[in-house]
Short mmCIF file of C-alpha atoms in Angstrom, two decimals:
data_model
loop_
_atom_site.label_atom_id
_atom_site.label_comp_id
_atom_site.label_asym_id
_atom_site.label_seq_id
_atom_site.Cartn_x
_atom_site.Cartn_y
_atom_site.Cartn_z
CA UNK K 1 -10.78 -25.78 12.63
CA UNK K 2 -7.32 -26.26 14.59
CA UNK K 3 -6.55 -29.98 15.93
CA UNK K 4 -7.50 -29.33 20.08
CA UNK K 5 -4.56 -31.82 20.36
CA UNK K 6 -1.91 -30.55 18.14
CA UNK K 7 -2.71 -26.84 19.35
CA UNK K 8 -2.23 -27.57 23.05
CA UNK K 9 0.81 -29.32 22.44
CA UNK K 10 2.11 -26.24 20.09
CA UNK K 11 0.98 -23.51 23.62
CA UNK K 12 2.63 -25.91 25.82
CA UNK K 13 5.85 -25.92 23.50
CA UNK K 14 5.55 -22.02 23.54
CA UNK K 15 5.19 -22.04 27.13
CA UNK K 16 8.42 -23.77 28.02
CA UNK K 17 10.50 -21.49 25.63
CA UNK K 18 8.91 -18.46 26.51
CA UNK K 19 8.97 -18.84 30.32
CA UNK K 20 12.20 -20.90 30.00
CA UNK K 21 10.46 -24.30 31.85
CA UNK K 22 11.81 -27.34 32.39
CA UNK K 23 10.83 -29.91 29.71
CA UNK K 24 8.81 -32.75 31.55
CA UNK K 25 6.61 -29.84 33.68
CA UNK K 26 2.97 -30.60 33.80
CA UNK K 27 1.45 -27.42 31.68
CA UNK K 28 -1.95 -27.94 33.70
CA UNK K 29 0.11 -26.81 36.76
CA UNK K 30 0.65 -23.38 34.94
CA UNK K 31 -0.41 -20.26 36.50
CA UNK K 32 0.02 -16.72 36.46
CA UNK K 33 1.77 -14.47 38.67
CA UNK K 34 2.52 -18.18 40.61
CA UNK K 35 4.50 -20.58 38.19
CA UNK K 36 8.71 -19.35 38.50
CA UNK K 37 8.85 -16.72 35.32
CA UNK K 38 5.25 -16.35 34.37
CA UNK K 39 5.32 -12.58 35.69
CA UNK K 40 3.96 -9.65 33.63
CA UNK K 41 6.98 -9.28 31.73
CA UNK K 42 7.21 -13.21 31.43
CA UNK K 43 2.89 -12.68 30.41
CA UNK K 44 3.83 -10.37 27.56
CA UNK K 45 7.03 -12.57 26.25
CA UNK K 46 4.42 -15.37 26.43
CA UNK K 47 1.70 -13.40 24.32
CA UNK K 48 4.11 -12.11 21.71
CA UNK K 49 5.47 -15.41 21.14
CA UNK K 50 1.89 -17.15 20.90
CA UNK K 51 0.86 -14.70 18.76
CA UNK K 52 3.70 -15.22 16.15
CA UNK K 53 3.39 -18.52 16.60
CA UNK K 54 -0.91 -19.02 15.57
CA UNK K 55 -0.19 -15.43 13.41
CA UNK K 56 -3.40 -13.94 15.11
CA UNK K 57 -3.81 -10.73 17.57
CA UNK K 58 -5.04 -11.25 21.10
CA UNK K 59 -7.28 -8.21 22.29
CA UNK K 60 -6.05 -6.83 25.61
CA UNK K 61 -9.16 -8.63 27.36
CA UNK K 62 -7.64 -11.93 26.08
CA UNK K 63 -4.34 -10.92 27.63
CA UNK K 64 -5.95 -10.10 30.89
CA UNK K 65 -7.92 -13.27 31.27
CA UNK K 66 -5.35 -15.20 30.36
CA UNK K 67 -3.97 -16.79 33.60
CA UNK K 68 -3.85 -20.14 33.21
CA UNK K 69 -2.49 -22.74 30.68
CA UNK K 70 -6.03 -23.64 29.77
CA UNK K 71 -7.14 -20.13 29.68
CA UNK K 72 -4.02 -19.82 26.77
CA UNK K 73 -5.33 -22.54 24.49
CA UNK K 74 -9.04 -21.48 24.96
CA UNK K 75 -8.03 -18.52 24.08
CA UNK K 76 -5.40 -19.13 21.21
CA UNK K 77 -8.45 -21.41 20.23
CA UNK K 78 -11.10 -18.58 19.73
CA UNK K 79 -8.77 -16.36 18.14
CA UNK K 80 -7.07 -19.01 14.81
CA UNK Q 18 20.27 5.87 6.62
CA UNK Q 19 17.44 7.93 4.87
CA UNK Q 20 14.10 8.45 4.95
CA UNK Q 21 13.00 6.25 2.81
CA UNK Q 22 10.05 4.12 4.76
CA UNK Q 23 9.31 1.65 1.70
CA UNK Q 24 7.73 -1.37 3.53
CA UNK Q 25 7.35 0.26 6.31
CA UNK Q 26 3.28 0.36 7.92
CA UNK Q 27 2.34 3.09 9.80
CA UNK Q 28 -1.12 3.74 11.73
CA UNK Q 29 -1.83 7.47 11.84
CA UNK Q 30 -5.32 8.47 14.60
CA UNK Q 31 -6.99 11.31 13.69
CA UNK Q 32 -6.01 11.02 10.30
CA UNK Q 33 -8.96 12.78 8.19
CA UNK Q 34 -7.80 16.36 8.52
CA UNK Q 35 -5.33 18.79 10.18
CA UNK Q 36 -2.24 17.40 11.72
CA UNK Q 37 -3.02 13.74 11.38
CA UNK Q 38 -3.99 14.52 7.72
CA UNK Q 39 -0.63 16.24 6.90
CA UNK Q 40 1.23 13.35 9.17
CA UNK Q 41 -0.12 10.40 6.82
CA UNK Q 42 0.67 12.31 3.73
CA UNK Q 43 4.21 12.42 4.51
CA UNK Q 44 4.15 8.86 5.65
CA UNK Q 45 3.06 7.99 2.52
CA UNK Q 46 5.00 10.28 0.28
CA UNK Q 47 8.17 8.56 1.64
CA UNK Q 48 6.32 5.11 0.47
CA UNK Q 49 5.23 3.31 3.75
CA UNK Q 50 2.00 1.77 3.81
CA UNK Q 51 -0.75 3.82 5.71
CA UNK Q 52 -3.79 3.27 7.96
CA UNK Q 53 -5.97 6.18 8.64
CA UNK Q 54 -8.03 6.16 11.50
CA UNK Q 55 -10.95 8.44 12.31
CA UNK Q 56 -14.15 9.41 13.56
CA UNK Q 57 -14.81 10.34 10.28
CA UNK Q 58 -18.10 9.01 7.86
CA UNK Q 59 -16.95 7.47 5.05
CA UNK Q 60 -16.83 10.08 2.91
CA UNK Q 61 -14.41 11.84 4.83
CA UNK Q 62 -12.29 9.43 4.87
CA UNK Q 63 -12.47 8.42 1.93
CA UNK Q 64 -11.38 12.23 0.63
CA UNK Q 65 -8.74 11.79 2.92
CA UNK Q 66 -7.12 8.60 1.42
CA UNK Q 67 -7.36 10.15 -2.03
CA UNK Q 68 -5.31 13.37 -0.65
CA UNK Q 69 -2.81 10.89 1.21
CA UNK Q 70 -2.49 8.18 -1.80
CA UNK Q 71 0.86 9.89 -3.22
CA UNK Q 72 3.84 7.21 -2.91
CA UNK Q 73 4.14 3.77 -3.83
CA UNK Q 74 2.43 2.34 -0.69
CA UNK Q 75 -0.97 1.08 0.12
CA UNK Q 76 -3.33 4.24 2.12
CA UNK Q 77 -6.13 1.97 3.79
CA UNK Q 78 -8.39 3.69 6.80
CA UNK Q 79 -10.85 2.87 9.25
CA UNK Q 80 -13.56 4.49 10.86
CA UNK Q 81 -14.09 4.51 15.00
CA UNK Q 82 -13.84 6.00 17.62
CA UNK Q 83 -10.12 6.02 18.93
CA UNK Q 84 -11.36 6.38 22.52
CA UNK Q 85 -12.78 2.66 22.37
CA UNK Q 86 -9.92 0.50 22.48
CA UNK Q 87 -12.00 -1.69 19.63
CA UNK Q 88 -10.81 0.76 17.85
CA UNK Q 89 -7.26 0.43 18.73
CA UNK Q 90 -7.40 -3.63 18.26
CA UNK Q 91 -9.26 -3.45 14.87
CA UNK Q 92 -6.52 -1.11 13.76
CA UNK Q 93 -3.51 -3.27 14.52
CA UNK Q 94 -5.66 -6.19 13.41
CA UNK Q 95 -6.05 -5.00 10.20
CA UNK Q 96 -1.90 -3.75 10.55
CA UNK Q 97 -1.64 -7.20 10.81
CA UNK Q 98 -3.78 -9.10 8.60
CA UNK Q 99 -2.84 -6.80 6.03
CA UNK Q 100 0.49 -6.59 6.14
CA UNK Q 101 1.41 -8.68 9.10
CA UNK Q 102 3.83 -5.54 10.59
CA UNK Q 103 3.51 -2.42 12.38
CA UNK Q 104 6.59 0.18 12.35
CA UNK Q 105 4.78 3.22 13.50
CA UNK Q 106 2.10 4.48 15.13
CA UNK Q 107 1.15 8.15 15.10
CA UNK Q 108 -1.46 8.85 18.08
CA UNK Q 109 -2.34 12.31 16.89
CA UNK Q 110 -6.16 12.43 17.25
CA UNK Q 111 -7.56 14.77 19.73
CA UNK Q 112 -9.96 17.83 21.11
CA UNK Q 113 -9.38 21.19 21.79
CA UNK Q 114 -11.99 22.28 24.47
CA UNK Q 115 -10.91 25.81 26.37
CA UNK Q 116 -12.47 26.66 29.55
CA UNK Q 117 -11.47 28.32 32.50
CA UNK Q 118 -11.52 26.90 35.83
CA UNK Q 119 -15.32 26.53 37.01
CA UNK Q 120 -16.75 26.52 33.98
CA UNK Q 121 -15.80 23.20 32.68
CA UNK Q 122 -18.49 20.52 32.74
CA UNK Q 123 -17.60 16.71 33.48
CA UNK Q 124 -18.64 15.72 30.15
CA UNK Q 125 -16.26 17.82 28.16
CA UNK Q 126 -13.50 16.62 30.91
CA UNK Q 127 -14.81 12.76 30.26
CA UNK Q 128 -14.45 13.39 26.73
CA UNK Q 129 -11.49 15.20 26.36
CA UNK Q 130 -9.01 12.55 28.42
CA UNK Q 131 -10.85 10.03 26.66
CA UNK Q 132 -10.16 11.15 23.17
CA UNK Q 133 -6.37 12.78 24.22
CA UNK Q 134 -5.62 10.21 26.74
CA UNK Q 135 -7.48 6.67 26.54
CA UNK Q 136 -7.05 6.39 23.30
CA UNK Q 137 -3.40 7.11 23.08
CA UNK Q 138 -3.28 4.28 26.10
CA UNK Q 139 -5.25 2.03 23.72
CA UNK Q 140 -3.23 2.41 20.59
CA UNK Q 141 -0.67 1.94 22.35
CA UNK Q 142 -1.19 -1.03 23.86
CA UNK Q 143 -2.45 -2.82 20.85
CA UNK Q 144 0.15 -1.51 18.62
CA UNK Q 145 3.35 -2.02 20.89
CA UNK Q 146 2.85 -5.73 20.79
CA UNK Q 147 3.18 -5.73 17.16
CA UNK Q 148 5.80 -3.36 16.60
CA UNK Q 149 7.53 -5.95 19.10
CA UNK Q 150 7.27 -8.67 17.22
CA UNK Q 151 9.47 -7.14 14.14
CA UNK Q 152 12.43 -5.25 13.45
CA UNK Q 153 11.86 -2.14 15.39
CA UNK Q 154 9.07 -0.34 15.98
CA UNK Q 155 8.71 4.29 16.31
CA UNK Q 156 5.33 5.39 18.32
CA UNK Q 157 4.89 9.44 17.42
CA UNK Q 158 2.69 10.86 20.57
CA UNK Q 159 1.07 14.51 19.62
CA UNK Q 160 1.09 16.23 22.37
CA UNK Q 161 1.09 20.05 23.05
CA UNK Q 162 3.37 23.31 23.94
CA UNK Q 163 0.02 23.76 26.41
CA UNK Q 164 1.07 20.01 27.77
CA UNK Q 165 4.32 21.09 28.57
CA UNK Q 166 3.78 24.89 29.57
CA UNK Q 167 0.62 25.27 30.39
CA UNK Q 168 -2.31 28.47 29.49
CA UNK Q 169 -4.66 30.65 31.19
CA UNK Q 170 -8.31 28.88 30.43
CA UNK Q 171 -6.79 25.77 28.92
CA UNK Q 172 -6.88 23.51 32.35
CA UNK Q 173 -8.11 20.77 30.86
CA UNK Q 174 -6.25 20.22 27.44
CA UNK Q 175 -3.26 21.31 29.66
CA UNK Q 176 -3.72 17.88 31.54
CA UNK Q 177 -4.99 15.88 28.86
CA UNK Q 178 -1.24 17.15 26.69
CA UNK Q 179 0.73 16.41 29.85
CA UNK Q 180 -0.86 12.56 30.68
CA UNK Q 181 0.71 12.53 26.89
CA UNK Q 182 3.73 13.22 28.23
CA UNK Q 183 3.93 10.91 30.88
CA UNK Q 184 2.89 8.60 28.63
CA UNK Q 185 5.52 8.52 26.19
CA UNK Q 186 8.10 8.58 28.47
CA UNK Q 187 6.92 5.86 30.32
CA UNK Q 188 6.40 3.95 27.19
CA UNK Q 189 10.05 4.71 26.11
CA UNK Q 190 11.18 3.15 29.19
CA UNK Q 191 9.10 -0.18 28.77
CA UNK Q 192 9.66 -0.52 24.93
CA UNK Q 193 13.37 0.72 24.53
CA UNK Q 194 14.56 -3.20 24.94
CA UNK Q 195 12.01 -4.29 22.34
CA UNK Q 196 13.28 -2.04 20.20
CA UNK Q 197 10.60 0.08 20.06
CA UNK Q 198 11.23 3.63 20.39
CA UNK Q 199 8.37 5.96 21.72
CA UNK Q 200 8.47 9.74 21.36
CA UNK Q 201 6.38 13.30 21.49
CA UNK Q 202 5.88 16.13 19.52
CA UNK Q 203 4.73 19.34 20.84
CA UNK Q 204 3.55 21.81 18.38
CA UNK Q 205 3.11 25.27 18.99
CA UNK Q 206 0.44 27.33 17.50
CA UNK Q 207 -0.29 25.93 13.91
CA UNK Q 208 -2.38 26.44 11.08
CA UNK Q 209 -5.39 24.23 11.75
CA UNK Q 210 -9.01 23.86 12.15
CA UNK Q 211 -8.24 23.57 15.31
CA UNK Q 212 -7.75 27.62 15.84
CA UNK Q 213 -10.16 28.86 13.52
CA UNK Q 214 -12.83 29.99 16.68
CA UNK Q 215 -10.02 32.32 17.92
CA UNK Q 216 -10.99 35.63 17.57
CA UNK Q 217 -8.87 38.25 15.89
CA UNK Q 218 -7.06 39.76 19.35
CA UNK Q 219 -6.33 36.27 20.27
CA UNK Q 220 -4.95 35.31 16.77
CA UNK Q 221 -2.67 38.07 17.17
CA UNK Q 222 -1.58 37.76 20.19
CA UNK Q 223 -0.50 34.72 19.99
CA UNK Q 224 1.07 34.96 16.71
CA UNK Q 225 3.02 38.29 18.43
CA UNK Q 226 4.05 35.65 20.96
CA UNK Q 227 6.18 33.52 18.24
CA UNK Q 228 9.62 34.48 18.05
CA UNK Q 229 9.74 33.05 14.47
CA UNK Q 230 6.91 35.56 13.69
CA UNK Q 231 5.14 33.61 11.88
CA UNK Q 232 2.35 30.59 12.58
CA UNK Q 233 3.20 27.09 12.05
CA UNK Q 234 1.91 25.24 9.66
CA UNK Q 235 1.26 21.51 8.99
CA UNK Q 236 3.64 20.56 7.22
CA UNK Q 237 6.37 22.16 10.39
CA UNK Q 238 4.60 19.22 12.50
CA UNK Q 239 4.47 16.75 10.10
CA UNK Q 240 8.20 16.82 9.22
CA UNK Q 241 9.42 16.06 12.66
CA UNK Q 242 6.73 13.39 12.69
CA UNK Q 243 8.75 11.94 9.44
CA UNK Q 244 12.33 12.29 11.31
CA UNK Q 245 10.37 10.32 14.53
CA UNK Q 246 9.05 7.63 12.24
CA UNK Q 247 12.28 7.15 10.01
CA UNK Q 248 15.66 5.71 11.07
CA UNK Q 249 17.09 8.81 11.09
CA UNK Q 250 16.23 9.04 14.78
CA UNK Q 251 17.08 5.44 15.06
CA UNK Q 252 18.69 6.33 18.74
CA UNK Q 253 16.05 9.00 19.92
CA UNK Q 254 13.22 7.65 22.73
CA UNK Q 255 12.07 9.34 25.54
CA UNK Q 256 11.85 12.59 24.18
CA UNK Q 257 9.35 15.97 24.12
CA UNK Q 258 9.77 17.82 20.60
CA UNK Q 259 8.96 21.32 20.64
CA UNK Q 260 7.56 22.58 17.27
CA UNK Q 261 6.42 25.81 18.25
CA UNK Q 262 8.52 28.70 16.34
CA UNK Q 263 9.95 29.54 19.83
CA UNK Q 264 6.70 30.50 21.14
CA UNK Q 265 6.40 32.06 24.39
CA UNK Q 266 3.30 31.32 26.39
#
């Protein structure tokens, strides 16, 4: 079982470097297709680097549904 | 540079026989790791892994259908839990189903871009993302000489071939920057199960149609497969590989 709290903090780190953020945003705010970067080529730097990051494989449903910050660590949640 | 793929993991579809069969071999006679993946019962593919086993890498397989894309994500899954790489993926599984125009029911049309097409989409998908995440990454698309020229009663595996096509270049385009380098074959008439319901006129004619005289054979394809996969064609994406004898058709 992964810490909830440690694990959101780890997406939200992976966030800011994959989407290039600013430091202090507030990750809740995150969303697809609408946050500056998070496009689909910004979605599938974002995916690659959560998936090195929790070593695990999303399945291209995952990737899909994943358009929110909370939607990320739910999923990053089911899948380590 | 050489062709040495020690380390290396490749996933080869339609792996228990033919084209696919011949492709892993290779793969793992040059020592990278192999996943076969087929439709196959167990005993076929377990025959298979015992006729691939031949270098110094593991030969591991699954069974499924490659048109599901569970198929596609239990593959690199197991790419990845296994090994935790993916250099190359060989989407070589497919159907041959001849029929000429008005005679070709939607289930054998269903079936055939599913198996040809969906699951090369599939693989492809699943496998790109971890072929991204290391060193480089070679995706081997079989296609056809009927993708790229067309045949009289072959409509259907015509379009099927071609979508293969358009597939790989695409791919090519998206992947190059990742370092992932995406490219087709397109055999000619070869020595497979495949042909065997030809009848004798056809047989000949189309082996009179080969300006090498002579039919291909497996291990024709599979070579070129090995030059794809290796870093001997380290600066090669984007492209259609004829491997047809200079067939005319």
């Amino acid at each position: 079982m992964t810490d909830l709290t440690s694990l959101t903090m780890r997406v939200r780190a992976i966030f800011i470097e994959a989407l290039q953020l600013d430091d202090g945003i507030d990750a809740r705010t995150l969303r697809y297709n609408e946050t500056d970067g998070w496009d689909s080529v910004g979605h599938m730097t974002l995916v690659a680097a959560l998936e090195t990051e929790f070593d695990c494989m999303f399945e291209t449903d995952d990737i899909l549904d994943m358009s929110n910050f909370d939607k990320a660590v739910d999923t990053v949640r089911a899948r380590t | 540079m050489s062709l040495d793929l020690a380390g290396r993991v490749a996933i080869v579809t339609g792996a228990s026989r033919g084209i696919g069969l011949g492709i892993a071999h290779v793969l793992a006679a040059h020592d990278a790791h192999v996943i076969l993946v087929a439709r196959g019962a167990g005993d076929t593919l377990e025959q298979a892994e015992q006729q691939v086993r031949s270098g110094s890498g593991r030969v591991l397989s699954l069974a499924g259908d490659v048109s599901d894309s569970a198929t596609a994500a239990a593959a690199t899954r197991l790419a990845h839990r296994e090994f935790k790489r993916l250099d190359v993926l060989v989407n070589n599984a497919g159907v041959l189903e001849d029929g000429l125009i008005g005679m070709i029911s939607e289930s054998r049309i269903r079936n055939t871009l599913a198996v040809n097409v969906a699951a090369v989409l599939h693989f492809t998908q699943a496998g790109a993302r971890l072929m991204a995440s290391g060193p480089s990454g070679s995706i081997v698309n079989v296609s056809s000489i009927i993708g790229t020229h067309g045949s009289t009663g072959q409509m259907l595996y015509a379009a099927s071939k071609a979508a293969v096509i358009g597939a790989t270049r695409s791919a090519a385009k998206e992947l190059a920057p990742k370092g992932v380098r995406v490219n087709a074959l397109a055999p000619g008439y070869i020595d497979t199960a495949m042909i065997s319901a030809l009848s004798p006129a056809i047989h000949q004619q189309r082996l009179d149609s080969i300006g090498m005289q002579r039919i291909g054979t497996v291990a024709d394809v599979a070579d070129v497969a090995l030059f794809l996969a290796s870093d001997l064609s380290r600066y090669v994406t984007g492209q259609v590989i004829g491997v047809d004898g200079a067939m005319l058709i």
